[in-house]
Rosetta silent file (secondary structure, phi, psi, omega in degrees, C-alpha in Angstrom):
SEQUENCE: XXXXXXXXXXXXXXXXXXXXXXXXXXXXXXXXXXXXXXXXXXXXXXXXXXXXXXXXXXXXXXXXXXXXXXXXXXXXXXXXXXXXXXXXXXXXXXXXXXXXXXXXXXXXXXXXXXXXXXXXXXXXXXXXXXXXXXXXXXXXXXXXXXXXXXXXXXXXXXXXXXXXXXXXXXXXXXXXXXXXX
SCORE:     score description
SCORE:     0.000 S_00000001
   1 L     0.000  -24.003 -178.137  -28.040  169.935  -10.868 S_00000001
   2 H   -62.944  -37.686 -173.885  -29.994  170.238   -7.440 S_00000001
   3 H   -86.253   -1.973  173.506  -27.788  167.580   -5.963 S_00000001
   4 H   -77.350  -42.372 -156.132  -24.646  169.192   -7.191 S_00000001
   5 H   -78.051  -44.822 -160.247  -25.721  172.885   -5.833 S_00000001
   6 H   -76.255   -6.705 -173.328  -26.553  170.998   -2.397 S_00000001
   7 H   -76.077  -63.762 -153.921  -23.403  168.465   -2.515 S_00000001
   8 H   -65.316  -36.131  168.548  -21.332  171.758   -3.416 S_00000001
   9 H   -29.486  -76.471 -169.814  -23.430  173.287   -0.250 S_00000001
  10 H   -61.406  -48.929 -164.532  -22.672  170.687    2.459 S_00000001
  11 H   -50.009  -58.896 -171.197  -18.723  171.031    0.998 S_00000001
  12 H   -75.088  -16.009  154.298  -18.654  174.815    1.734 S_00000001
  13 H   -91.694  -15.957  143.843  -20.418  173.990    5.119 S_00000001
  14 H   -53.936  -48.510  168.332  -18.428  171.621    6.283 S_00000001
  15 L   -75.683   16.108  176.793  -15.438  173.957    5.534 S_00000001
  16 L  -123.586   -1.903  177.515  -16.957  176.607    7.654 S_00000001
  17 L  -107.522  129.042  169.505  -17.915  174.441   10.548 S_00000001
  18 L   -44.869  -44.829 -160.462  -15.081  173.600   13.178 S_00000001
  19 L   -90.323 -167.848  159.629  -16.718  170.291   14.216 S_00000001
  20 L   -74.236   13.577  162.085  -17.854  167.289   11.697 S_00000001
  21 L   -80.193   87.053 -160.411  -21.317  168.674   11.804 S_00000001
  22 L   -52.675  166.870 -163.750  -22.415  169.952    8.382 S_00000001
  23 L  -133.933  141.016 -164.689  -23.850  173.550    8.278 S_00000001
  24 L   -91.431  142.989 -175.052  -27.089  173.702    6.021 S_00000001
  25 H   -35.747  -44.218  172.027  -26.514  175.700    3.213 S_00000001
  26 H   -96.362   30.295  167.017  -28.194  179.089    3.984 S_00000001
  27 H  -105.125   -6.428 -177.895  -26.028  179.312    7.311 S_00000001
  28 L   -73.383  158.589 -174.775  -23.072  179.895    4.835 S_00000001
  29 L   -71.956 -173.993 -163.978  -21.661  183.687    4.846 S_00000001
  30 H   -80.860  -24.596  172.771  -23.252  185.511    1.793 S_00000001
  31 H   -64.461  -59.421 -170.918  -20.010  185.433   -0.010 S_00000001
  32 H   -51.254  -30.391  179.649  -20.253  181.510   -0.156 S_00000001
  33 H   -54.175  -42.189 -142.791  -23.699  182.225   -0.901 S_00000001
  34 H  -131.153  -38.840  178.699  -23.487  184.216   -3.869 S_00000001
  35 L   -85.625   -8.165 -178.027  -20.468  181.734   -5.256 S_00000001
  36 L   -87.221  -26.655 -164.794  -22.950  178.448   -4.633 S_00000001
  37 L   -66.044  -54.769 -161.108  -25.793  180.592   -6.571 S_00000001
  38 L   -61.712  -37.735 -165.924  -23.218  181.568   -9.467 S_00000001
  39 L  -108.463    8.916  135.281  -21.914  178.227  -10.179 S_00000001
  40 L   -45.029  103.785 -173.660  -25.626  176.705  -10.595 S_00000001
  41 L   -63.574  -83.722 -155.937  -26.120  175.450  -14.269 S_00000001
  42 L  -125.820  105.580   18.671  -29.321  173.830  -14.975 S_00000001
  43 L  -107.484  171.599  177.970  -31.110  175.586  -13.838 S_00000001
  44 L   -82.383 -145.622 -174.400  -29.137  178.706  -12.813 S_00000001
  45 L   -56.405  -47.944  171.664  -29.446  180.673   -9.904 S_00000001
  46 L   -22.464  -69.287  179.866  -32.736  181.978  -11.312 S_00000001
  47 L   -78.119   15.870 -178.375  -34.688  178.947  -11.141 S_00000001
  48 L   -95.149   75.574 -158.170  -33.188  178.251   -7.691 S_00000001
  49 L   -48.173  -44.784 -176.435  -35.644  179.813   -4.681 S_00000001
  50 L   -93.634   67.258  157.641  -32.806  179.905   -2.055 S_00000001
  51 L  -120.339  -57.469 -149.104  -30.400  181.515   -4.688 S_00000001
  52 H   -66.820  -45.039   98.401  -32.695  184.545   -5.502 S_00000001
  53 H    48.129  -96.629  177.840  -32.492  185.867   -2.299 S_00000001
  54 H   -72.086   -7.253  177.488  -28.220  186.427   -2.356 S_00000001
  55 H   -87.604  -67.110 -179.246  -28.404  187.352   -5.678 S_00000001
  56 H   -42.201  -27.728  176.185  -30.763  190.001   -5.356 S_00000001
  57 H   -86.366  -81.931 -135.047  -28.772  191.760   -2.414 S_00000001
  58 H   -45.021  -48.864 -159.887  -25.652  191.191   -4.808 S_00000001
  59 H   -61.514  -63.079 -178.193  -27.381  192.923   -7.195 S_00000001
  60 H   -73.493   -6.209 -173.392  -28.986  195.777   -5.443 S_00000001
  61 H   -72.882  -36.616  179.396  -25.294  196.090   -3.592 S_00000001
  62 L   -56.240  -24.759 -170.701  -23.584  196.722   -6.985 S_00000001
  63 L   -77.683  -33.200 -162.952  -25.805  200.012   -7.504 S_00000001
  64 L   -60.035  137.910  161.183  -24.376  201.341   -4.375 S_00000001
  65 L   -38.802  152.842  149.486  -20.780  203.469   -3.900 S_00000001
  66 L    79.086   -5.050 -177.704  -17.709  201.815   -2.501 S_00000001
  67 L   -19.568  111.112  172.084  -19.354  198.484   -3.694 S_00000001
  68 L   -84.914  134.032  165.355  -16.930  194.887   -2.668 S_00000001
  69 L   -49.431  161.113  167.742  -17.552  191.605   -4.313 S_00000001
  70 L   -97.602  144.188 -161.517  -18.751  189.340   -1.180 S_00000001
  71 L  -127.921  116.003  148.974  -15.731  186.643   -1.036 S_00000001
  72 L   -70.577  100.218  170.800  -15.878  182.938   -0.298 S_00000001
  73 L   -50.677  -64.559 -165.854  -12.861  182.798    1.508 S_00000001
  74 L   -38.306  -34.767 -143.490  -13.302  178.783    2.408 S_00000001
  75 L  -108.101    2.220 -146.965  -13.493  178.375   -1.342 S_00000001
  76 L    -1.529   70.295  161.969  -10.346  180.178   -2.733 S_00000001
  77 L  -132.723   42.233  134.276  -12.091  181.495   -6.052 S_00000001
  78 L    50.136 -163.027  177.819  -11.718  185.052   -5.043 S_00000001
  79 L   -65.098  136.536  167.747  -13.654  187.857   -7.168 S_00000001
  80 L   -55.040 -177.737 -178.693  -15.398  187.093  -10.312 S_00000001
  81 E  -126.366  139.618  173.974  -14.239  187.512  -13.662 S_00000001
  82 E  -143.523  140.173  177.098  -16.426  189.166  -16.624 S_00000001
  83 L  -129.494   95.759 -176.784  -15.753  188.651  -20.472 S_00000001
  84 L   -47.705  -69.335 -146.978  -18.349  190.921  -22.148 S_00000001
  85 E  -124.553  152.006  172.421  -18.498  189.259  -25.694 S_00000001
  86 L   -33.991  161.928  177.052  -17.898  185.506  -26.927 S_00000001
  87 L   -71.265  156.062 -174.230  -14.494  184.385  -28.582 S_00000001
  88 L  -102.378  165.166 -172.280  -14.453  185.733  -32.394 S_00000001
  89 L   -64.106  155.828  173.538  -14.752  182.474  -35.239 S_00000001
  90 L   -62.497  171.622 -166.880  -11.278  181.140  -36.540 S_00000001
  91 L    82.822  -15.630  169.363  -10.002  182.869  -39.137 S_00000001
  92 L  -108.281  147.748  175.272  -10.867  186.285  -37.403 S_00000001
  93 E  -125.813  176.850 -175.159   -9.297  188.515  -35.049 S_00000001
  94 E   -93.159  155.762 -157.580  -10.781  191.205  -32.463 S_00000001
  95 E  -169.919  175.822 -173.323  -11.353  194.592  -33.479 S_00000001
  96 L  -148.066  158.313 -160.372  -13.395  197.657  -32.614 S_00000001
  97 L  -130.106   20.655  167.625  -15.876  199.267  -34.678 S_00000001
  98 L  -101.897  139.737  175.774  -15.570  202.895  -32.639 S_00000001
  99 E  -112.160  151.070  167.931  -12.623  205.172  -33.676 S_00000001
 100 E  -115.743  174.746 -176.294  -11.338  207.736  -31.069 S_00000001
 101 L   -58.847  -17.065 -158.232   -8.700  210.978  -31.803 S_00000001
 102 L  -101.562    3.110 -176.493   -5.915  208.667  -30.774 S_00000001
 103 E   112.473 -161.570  165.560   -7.060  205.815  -33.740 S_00000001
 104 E   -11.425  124.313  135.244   -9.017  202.421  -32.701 S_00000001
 105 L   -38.780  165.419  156.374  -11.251  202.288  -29.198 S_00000001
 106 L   -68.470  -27.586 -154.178   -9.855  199.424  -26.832 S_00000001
 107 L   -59.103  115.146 -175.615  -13.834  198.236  -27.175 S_00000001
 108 L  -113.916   80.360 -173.019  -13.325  194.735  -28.842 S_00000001
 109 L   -88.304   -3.057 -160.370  -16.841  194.554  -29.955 S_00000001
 110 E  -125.972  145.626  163.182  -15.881  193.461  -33.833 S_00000001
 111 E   -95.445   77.984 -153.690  -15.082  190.415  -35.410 S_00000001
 112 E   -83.848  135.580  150.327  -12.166  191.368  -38.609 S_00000001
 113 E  -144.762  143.727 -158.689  -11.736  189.478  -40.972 S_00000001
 114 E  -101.067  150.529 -176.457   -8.970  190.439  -44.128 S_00000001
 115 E  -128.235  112.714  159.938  -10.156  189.604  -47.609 S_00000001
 116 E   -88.496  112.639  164.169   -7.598  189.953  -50.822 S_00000001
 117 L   -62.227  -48.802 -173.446  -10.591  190.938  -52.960 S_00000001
 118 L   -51.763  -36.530 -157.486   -8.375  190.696  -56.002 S_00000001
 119 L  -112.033  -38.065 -179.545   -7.406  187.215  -55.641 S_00000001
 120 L  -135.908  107.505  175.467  -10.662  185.760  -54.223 S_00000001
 121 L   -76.736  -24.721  175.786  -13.807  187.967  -55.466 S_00000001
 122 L  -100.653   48.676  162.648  -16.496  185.342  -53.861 S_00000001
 123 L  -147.107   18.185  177.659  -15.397  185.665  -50.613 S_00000001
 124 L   -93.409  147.730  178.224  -16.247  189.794  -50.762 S_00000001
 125 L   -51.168  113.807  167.298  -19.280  190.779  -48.453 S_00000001
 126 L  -154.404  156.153  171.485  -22.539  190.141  -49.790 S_00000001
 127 L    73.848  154.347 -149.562  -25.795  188.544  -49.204 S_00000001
 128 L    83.515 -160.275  155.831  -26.866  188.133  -45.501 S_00000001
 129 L   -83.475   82.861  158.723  -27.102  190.926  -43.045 S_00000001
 130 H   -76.953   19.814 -174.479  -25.598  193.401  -44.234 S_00000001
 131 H  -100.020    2.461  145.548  -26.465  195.939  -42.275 S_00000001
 132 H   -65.861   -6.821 -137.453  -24.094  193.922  -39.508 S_00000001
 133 L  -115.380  129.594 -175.871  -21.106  193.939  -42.561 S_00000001
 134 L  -153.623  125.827 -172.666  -18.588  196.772  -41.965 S_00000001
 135 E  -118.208   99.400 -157.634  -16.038  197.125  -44.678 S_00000001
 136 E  -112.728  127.910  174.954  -12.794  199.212  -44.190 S_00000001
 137 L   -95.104  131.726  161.959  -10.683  199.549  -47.320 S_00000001
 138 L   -62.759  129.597  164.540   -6.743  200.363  -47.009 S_00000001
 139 E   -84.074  114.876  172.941   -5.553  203.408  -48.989 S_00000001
 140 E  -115.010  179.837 -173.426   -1.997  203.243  -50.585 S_00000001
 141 L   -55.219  -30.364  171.314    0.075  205.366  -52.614 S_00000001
 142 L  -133.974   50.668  164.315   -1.679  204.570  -55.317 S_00000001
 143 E   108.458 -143.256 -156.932   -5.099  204.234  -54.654 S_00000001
 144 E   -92.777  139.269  173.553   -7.794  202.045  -53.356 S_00000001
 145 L   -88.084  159.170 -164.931   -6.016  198.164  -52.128 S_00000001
 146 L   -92.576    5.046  169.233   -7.137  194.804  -53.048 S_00000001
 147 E   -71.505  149.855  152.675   -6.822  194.189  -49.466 S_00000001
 148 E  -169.089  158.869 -165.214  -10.215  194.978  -47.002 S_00000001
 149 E  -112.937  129.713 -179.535  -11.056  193.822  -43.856 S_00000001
 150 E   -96.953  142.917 -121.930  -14.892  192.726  -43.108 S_00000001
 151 L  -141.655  105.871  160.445  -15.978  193.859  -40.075 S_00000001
 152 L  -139.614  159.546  174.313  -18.843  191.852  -38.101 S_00000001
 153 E   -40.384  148.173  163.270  -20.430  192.484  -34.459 S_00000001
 154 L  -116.060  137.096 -166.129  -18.769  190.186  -31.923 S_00000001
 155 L   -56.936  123.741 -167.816  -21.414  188.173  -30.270 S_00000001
 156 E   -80.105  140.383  178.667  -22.273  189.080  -26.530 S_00000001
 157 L   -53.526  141.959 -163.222  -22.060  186.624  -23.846 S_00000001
 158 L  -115.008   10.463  139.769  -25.071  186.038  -22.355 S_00000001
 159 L  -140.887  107.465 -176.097  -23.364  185.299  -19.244 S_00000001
 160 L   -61.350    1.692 -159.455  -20.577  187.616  -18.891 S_00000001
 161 E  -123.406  172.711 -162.506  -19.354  186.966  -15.414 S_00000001
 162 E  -142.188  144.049  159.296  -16.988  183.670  -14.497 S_00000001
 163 L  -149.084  102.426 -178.306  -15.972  182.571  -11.409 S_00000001
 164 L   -41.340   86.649  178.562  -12.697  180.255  -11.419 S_00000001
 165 E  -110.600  174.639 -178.443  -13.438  177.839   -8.637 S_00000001
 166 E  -108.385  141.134  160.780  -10.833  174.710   -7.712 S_00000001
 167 L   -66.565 -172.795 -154.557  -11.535  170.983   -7.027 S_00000001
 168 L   -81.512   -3.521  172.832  -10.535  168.977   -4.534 S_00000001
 169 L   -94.813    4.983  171.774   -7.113  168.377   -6.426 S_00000001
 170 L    83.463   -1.191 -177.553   -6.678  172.224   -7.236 S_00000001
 171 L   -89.605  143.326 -162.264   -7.810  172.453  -10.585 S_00000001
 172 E  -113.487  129.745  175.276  -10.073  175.172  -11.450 S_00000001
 173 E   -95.994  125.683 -154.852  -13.294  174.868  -13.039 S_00000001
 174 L  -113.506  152.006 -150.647  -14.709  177.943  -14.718 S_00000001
 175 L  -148.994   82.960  166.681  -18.607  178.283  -13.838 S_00000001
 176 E   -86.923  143.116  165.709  -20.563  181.328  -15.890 S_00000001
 177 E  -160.036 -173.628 -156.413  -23.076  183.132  -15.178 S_00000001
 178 L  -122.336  136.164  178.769  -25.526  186.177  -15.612 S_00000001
 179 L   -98.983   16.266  171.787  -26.667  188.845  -13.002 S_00000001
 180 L   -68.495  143.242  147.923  -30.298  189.656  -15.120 S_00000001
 181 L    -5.790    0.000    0.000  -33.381  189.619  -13.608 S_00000001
């Protein structure tokens, strides 16, 4: 991965230098900086010494009022992207497990999934965690339904932020990562 973050280096320093002279990596603006750091797998930015650096001002910048993403122009992949929690398993849809006065939060922190109890009794919640198992039974006109929808956390990303960058053919390559310590 080292010669990819410095191959991906000289490319964003070459496209910032007028002449054919390559520009060493930490001559790049802070924006490029902070998008070379971001898209470092293994290891990420963390385990990178001249990443920690551009992170850390990203970091402490974010606490700050009026806060901007720092933008690799040269690189057209713009502002990051963040997707709090993981895709939910097939068979499930997204859901929220907060209610507000108006019905359902927006928060789509839940994982649903509907169960006809009636028709298949071994597929009703049991066994496991339940204390993760959230069960909301439909009411009808005539009492409790054999429908119910199971309910499970949806798993958080453990690096929420994305940044869409393109190859040399335009195609965009999605590159996550995490702003912890």
């Amino acid at each position: 991965m080292r010669q990819t973050l410095i191959l991906a280096a000289i490319m964003v320093g070459s496209a910032l230098a007028p002449s054919a002279t390559p520009v060493r990596a930490d001559e790049a603006s802070w924006g490029c900086q902070v998008l070379l750091c971001a898209a470092s797998q293994n290891p990420s930015w963390h385990g990178v010494s001249y990443c920690v650096p551009p992170m850390t001002k990203l970091i402490a910048a974010m606490k700050e009022p009026g806060f901007s993403w720092p933008i690799c122009h040269e690189a057209n992949a713009g502002k990051p992207g963040r997707e709090t929690y993981e895709d939910c398993p097939s068979g499930t849809t997204v859901g929220s497990s907060s209610q507000t006065g108006n019905g359902w939060s927006s928060e789509p922190d839940q994982c649903i999934r509907t169960v006809d109890v009636c028709r298949s009794p071994g597929q009703r919640a049991s066994g496991g965690n339940q204390s993760s198992v959230v069960i909301r039974r439909s009411f009808g006109d005539r009492g409790d339904s054999c429908i119910q929808q199971i309910a499970t956390p949806r798993p958080r990303r453990g690096d929420p932020y994305y940044f869409d960058i393109p190859n040399e053919q335009g195609v965009k390559q999605r590159f996550w990562f995490n702003l912890n310590h």
